[in-house]
CSV table of C-alpha atoms and ligand atoms in Angstrom, one decimal:
chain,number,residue,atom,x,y,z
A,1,UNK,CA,50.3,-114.6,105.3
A,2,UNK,CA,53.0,-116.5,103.6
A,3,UNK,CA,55.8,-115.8,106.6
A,4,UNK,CA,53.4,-116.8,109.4
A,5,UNK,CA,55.8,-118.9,111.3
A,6,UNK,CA,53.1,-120.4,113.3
A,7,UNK,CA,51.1,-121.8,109.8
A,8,UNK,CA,54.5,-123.0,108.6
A,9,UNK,CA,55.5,-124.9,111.7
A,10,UNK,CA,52.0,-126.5,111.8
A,11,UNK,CA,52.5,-127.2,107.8
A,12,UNK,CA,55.9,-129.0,108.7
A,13,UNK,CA,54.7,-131.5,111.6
A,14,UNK,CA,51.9,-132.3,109.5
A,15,UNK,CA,54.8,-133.5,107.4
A,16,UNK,CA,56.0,-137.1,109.2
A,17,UNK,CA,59.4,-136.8,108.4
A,18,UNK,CA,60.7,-139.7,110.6
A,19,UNK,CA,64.5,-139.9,109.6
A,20,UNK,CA,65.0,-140.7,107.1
A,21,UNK,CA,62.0,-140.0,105.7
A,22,UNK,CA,61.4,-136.7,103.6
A,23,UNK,CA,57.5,-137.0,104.7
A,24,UNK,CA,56.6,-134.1,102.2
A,25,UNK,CA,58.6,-131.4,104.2
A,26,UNK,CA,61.4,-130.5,102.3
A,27,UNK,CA,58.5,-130.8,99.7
A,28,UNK,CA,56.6,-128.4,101.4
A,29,UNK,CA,59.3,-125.5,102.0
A,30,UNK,CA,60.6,-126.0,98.4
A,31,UNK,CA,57.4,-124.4,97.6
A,32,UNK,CA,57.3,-121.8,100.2
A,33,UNK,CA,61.0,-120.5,99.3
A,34,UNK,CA,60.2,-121.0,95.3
A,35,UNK,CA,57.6,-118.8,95.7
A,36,UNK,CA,59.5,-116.2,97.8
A,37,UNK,CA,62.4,-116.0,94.8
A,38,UNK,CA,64.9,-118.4,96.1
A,39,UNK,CA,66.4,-120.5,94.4
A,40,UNK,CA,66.0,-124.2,95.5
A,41,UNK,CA,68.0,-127.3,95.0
A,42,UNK,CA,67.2,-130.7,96.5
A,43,UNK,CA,69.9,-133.2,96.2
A,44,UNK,CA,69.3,-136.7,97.3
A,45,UNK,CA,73.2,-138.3,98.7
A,46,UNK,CA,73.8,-142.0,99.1
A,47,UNK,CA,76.0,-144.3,101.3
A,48,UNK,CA,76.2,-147.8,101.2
A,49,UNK,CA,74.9,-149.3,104.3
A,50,UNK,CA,73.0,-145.7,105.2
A,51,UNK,CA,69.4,-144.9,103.9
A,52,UNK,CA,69.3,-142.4,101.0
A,53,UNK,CA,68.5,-139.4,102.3
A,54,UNK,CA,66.6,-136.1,100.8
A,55,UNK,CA,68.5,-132.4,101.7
A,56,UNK,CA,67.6,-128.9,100.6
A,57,UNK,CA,69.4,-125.8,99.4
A,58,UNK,CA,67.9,-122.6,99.0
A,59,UNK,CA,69.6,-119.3,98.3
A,60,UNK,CA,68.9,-115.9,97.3
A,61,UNK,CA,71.0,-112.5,96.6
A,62,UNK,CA,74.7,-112.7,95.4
A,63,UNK,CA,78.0,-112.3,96.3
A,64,UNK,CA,79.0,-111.4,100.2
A,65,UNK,CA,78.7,-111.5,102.8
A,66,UNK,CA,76.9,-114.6,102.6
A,67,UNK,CA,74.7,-115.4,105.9
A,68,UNK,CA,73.2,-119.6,106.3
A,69,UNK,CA,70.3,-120.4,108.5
A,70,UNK,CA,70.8,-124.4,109.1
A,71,UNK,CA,69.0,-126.9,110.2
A,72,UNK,CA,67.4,-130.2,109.8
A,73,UNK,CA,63.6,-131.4,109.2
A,74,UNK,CA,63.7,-134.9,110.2
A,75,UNK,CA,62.6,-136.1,113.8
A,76,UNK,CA,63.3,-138.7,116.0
A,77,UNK,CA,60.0,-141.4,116.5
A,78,UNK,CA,56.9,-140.4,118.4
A,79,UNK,CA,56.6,-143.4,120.8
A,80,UNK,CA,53.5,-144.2,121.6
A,81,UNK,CA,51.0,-142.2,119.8
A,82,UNK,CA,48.0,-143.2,122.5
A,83,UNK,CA,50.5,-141.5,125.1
A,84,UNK,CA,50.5,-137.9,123.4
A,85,UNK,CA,47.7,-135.6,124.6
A,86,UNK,CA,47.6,-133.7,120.5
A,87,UNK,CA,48.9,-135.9,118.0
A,88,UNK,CA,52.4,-136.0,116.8
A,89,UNK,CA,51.8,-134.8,114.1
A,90,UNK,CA,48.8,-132.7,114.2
A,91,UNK,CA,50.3,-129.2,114.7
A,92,UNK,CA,47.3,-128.6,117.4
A,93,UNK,CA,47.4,-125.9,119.1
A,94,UNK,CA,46.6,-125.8,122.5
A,95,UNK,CA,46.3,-123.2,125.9
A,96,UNK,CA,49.0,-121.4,124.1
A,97,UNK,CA,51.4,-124.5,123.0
A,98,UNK,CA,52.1,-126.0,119.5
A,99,UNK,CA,52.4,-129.2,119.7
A,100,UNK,CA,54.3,-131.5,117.8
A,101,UNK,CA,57.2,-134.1,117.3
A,102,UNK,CA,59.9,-131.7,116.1
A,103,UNK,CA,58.6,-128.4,117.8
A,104,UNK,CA,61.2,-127.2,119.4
A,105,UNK,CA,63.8,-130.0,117.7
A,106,UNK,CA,64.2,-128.4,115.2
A,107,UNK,CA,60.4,-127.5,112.9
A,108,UNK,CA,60.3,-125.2,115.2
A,109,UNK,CA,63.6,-123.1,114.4
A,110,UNK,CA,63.1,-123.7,110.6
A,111,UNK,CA,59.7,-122.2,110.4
A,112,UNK,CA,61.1,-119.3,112.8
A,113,UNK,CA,64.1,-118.4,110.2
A,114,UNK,CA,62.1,-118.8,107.4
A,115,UNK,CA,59.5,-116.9,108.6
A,116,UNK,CA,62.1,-114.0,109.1
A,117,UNK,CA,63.9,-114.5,106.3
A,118,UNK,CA,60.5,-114.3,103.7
A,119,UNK,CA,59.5,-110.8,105.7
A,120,UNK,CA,63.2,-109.4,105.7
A,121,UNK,CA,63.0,-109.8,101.6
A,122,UNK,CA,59.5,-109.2,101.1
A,123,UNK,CA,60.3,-105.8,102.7
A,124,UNK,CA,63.4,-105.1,100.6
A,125,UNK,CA,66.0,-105.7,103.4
A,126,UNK,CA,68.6,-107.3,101.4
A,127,UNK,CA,70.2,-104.7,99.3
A,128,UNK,CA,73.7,-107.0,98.6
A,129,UNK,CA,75.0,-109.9,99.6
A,130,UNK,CA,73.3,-113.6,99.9
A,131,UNK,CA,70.9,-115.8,102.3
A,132,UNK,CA,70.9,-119.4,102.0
A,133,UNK,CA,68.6,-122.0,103.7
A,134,UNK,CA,70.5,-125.3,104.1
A,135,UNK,CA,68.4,-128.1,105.2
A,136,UNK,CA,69.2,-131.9,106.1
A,137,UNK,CA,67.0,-134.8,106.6
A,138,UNK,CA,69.6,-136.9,108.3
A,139,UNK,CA,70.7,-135.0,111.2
A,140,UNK,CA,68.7,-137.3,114.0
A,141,UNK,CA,70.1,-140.6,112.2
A,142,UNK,CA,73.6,-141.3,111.1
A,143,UNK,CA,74.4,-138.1,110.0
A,144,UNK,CA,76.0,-139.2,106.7
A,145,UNK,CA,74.0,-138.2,103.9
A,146,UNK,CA,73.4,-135.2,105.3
A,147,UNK,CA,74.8,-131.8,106.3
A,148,UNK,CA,78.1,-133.1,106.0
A,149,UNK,CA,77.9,-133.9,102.1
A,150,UNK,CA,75.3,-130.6,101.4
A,151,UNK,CA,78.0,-128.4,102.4
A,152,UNK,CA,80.5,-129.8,100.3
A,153,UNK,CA,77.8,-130.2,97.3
A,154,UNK,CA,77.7,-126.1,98.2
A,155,UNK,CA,81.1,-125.5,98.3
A,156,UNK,CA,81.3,-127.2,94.8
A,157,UNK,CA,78.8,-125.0,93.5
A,158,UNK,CA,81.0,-122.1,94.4
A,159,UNK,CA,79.1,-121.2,97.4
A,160,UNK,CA,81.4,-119.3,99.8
A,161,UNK,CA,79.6,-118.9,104.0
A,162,UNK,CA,80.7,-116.3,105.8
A,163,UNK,CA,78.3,-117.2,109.0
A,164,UNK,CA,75.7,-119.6,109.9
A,165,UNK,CA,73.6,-119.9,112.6
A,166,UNK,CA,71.8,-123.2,113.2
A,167,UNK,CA,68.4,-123.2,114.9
A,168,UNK,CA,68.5,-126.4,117.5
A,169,UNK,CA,67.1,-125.3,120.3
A,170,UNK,CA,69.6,-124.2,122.9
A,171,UNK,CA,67.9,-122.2,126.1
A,172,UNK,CA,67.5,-124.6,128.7
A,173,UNK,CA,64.6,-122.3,130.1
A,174,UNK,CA,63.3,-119.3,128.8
A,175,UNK,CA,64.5,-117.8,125.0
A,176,UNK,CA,67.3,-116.0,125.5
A,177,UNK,CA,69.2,-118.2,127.8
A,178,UNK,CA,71.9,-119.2,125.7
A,179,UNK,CA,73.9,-119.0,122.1
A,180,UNK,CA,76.0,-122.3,121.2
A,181,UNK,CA,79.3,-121.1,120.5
A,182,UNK,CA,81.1,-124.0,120.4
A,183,UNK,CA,80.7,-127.6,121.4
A,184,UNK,CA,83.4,-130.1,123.5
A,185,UNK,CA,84.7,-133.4,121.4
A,186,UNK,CA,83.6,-137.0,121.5
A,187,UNK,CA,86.2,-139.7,121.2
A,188,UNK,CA,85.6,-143.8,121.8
A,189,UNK,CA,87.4,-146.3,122.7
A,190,UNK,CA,88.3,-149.6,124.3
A,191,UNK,CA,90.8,-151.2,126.4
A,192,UNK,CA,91.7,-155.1,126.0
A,193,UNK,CA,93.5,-157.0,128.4
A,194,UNK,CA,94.8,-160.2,127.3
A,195,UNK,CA,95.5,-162.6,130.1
A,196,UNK,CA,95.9,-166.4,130.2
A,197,UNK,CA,92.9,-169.0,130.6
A,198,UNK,CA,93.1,-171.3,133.2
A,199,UNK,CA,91.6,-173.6,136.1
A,200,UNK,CA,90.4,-171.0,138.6
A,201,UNK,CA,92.2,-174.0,141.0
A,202,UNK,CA,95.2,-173.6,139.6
A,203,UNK,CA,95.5,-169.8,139.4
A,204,UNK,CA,99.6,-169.8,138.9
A,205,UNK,CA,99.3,-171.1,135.5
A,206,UNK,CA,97.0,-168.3,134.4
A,207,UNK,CA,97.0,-164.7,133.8
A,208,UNK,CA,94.2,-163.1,135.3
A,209,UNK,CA,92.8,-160.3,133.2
A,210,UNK,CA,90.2,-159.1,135.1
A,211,UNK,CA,92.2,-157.7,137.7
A,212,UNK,CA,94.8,-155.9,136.0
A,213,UNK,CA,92.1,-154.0,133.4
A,214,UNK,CA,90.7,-152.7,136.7
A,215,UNK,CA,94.0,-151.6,137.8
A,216,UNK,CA,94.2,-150.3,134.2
A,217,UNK,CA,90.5,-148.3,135.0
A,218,UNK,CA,91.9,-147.2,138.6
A,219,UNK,CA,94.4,-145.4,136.5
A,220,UNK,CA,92.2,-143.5,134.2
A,221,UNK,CA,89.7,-142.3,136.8
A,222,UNK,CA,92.4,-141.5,139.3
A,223,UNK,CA,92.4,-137.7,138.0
A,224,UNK,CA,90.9,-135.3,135.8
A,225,UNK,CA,91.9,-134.6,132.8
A,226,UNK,CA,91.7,-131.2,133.2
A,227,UNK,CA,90.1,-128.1,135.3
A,228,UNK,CA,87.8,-126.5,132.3
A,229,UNK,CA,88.5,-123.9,130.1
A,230,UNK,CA,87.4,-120.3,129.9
A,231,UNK,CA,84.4,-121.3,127.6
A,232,UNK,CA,84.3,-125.1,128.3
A,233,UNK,CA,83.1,-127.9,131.2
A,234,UNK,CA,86.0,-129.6,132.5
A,235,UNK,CA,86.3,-133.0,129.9
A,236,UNK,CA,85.1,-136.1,130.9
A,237,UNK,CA,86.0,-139.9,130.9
A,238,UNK,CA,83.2,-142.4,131.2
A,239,UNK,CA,83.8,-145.9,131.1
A,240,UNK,CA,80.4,-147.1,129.1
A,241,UNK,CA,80.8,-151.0,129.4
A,242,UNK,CA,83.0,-153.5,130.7
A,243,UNK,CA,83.1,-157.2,129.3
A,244,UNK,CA,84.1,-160.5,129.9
A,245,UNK,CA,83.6,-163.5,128.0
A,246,UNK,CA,83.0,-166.2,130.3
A,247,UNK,CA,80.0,-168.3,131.6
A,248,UNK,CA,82.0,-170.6,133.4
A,249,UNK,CA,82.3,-170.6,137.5
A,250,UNK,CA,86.0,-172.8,137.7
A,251,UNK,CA,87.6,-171.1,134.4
A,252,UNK,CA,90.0,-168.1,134.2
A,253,UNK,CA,88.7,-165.7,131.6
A,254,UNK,CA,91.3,-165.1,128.7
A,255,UNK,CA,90.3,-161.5,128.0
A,256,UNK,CA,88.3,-158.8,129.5
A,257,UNK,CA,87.7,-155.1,128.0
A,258,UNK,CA,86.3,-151.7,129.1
A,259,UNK,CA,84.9,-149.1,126.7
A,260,UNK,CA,84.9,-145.4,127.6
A,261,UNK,CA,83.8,-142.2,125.8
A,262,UNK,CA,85.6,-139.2,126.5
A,263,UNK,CA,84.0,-135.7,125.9
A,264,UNK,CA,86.4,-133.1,125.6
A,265,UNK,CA,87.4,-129.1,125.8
A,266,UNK,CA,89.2,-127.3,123.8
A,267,UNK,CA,92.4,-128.0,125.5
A,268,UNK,CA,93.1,-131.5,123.6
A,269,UNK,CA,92.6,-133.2,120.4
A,270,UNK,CA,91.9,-136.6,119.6
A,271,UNK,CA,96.1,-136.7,119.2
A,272,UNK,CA,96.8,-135.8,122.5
A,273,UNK,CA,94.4,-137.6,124.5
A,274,UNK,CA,95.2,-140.6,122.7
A,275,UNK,CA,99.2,-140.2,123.9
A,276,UNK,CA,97.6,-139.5,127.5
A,277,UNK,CA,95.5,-142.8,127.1
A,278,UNK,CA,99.1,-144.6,126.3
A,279,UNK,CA,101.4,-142.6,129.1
A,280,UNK,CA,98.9,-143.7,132.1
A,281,UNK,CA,98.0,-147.5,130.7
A,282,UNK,CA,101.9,-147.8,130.4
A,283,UNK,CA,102.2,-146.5,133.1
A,284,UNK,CA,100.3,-148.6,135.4
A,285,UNK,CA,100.3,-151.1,133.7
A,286,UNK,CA,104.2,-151.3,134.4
A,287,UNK,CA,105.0,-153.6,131.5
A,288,UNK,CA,103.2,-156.6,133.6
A,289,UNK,CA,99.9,-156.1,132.2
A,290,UNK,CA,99.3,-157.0,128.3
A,291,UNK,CA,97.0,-154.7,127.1
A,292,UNK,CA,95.7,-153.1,123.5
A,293,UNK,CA,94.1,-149.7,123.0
A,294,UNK,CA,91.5,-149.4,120.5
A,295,UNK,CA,90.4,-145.9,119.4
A,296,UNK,CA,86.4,-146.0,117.4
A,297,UNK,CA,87.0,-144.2,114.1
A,298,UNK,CA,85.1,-141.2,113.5
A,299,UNK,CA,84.3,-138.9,117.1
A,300,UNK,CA,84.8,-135.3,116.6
A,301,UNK,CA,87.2,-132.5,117.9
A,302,UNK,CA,86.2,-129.6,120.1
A,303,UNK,CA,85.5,-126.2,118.9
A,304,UNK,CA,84.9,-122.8,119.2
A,305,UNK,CA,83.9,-120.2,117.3
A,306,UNK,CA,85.5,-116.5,118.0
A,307,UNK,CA,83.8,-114.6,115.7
A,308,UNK,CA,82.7,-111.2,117.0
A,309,UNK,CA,80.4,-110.1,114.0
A,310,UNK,CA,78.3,-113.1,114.7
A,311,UNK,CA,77.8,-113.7,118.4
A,312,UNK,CA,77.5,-109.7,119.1
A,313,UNK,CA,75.4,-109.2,116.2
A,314,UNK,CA,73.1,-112.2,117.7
A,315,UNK,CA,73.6,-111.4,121.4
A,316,UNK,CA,72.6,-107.8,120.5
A,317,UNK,CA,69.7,-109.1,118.7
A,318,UNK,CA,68.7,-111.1,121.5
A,319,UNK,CA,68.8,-108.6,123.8
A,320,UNK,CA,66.8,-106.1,121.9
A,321,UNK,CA,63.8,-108.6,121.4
A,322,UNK,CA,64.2,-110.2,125.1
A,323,UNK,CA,65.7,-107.9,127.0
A,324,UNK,CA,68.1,-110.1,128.3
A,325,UNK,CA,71.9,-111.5,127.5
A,326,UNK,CA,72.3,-114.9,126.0
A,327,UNK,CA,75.1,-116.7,128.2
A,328,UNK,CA,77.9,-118.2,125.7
A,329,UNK,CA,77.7,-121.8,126.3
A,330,UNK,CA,79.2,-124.6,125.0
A,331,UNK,CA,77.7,-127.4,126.6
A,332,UNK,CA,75.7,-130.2,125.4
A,333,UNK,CA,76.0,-133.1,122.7
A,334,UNK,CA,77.0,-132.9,119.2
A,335,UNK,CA,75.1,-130.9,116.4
A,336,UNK,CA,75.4,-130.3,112.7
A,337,UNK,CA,77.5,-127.1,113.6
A,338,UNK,CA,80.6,-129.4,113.5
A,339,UNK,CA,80.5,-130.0,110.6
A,340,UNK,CA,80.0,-126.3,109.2
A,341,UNK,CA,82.0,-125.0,111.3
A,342,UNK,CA,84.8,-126.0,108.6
A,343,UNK,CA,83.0,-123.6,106.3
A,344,UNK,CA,82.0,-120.6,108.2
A,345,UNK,CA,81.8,-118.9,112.0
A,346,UNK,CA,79.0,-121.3,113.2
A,347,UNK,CA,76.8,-120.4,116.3
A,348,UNK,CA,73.6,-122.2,117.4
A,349,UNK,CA,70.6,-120.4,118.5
A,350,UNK,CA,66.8,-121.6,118.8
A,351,UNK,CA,64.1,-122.4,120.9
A,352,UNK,CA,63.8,-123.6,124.6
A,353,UNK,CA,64.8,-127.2,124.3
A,354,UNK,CA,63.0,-128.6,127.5
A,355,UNK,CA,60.4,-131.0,125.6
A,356,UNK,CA,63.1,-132.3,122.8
A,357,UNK,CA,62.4,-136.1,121.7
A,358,UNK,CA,59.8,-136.1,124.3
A,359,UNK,CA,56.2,-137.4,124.2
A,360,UNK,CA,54.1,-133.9,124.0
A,361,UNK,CA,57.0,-131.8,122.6
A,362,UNK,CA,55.8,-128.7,122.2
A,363,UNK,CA,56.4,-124.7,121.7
A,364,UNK,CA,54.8,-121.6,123.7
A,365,UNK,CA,53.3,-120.3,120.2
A,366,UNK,CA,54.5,-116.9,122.1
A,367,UNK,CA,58.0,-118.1,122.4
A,368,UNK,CA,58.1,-119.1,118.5
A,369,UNK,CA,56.6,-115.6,117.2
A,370,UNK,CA,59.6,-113.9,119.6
A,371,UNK,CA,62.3,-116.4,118.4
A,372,UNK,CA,61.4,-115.5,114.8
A,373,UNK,CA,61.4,-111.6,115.8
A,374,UNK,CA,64.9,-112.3,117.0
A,375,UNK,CA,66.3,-113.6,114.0
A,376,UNK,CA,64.4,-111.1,112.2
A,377,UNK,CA,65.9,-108.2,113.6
A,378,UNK,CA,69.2,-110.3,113.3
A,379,UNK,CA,69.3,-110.2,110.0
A,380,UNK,CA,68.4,-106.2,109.9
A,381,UNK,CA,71.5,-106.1,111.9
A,382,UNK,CA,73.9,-108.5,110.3
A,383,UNK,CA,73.1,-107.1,106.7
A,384,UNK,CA,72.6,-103.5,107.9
B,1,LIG,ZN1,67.9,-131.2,116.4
């Protein structure tokens, strides 16, 4: 059968799509979607600097509401291939698991929604409104040619979202465990402290940076920057890397510096943490320490999304198929949802994400056929 999610996951990891490469699966569901009345489009975006990098389109129906399923066939590197007990990219299956680099991040989601997209038309489920497939092959890699310029190559085209769900796997244990409904900020940065070089013997006629970027640190890490929110983690400061330029045993260093990520709630923007950043470094610093703060372009602001019709529709569907109720969590790294979520109500909801970028990733072939009942009886909800 056509929508056998199990033959279309083994059909995609027997596609090496190593970012960037396309490794014949976009190829391979442009034919499987063709074939099922969609219409496909496969623009190719380019960056200088960044590898040129194949993405996919596929829609079907017209008009609202208009529902995405996104997600991204690219893969991180297998390793070691003498390490894996099935080949990477052999789709064997095995006492029950499919195995496979990009099983459960993210082949694994695509062939589910597919799946349950080809049997919701094939039996004449969508009477209005549209379903689109959008697929990168940059979402493991820089992230620049990618889900970021499809959406806007969509939004050109006149596409208007009015949900999405993307399918990275999000249940730390068992299906069911969790919905994405929102994900914390990242923002970069580094402190510089200019001193004065001099002869470690004669200490009065140099500026010692070392000490006063630690005082500068102290300052930082003396509090939290907040308690947590009602859907968030409390955010985070990590200094990631300190250095000083100096080889010498009898020399004062001229400059040392301290770089720090922050991950962040909803209770901040990149705005106001960066005037936090200033108020304490001023303030310990005490205008006696000479010091520069240098925010990494880029990063990315919290978000959630509040969308009833989405996460109940989903949470209900969940619960029908497992009997259990997805917790709402916003934990984790960053995602593609970011970026849509300037389009549409974005969610995230896939598979259990315990062997991710692992040697041996795999999927219970069990917990695959359930996801794709889920998002099956999803859509017999969402369009109902
Ligand atoms: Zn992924």
């Amino acid at each position: 059968m056509a929508s056998d999610p199990i033959r279309i996951l083994q059909d995609l990891i027997r596609c090496p799509s190593v970012t960037p490469a396309e490794g014949g699966a976009l190829v391979y569901l442009e034919s499987v979607l063709t074939e099922a009345g969609f219409t496909v489009d496969r623009p190719v975006f380019t960056e200088a600097g960044t590898p040129d990098v194949e993405n996919l389109f596929a829609t079907i129906g017209s008009g609202a509401p208009h529902f995405v399923f996104a997600g991204h066939t690219d893969v991180v590197p297998p390793g070691d291939e003498a390490h894996w007990q099935h080949g990477p990219f052999s789709g064997e299956i095995a006492d029950g698991m499919l195995y496979g680099r990009g099983a459960v991040d993210m082949k694994g989601g695509i062939a589910a929604f597919a799946s349950a997209a080809l049997d919701f038309l094939s039996e004449g489920g969508l009477k209005q409104g549209t379903i689109s497939l959008l697929i990168t092959g940059d979402e493991e890699g820089p992230s620049v040619n990618g889900t970021v310029k499809l959406l806007d190559w969509a939004a050109k085209k006149g596409h208007r979202f009015d949900a999405a769900i993307v399918g990275e796997p999000t249940n730390p244990q068992a299906l069911g465990d969790a919905i994405k409904v929102g994900r914390r900020g990242s923002l970069s940065g580094t402190i510089i402290v200019q001193g004065r070089q001099g002869h470690v013997a004669y200490p009065h006629l140099a500026v010692n940076p070392i000490p006063q970027l630690t005082t500068l640190i102290r300052r930082l890490t003396a509090e939290a920057l907040d308690a947590g929110s009602e859907r968030f983690d409390a955010s985070n400061l990590e200094f990631v890397g300190l250095s000083v330029d100096n080889k010498a045993w009898n020399v004062i260093p001229a400059e040392a510096k301290a770089r720090f990520n922050i991950r962040f709630n909803d209770q901040w923007t990149r705005d106001t943490l960066e005037a936090w950043l200033i108020s304490r470094l001023e303030e310990a610093a005490r205008g006696a320490i000479e010091f520069e703060l240098d925010l990494e372009p880029g990063g990315s602001e919290s978000f959630l999304t509040h969308s009833e019709m989405l996460i109940g529709t989903l949470s209900d569907a969940i619960e029908q198929s497992t009997g259990r109720r997805p917790e709402l969590s916003t934990s984790g790294g960053t995602s593609d949802a970011r970026f849509i979520k300037d389009y549409c109500p974005v969610v995230e909801f896939g598979l259990v994400g315990q062997t991710m970028h692992q040697i041996d990733e795999r999927v219970a072939v069990e917990d695959l056929v359930a996801l794709t009942a889920i998002y099956r009886c999803f859509l017999d909800r969402y369009f109902a």
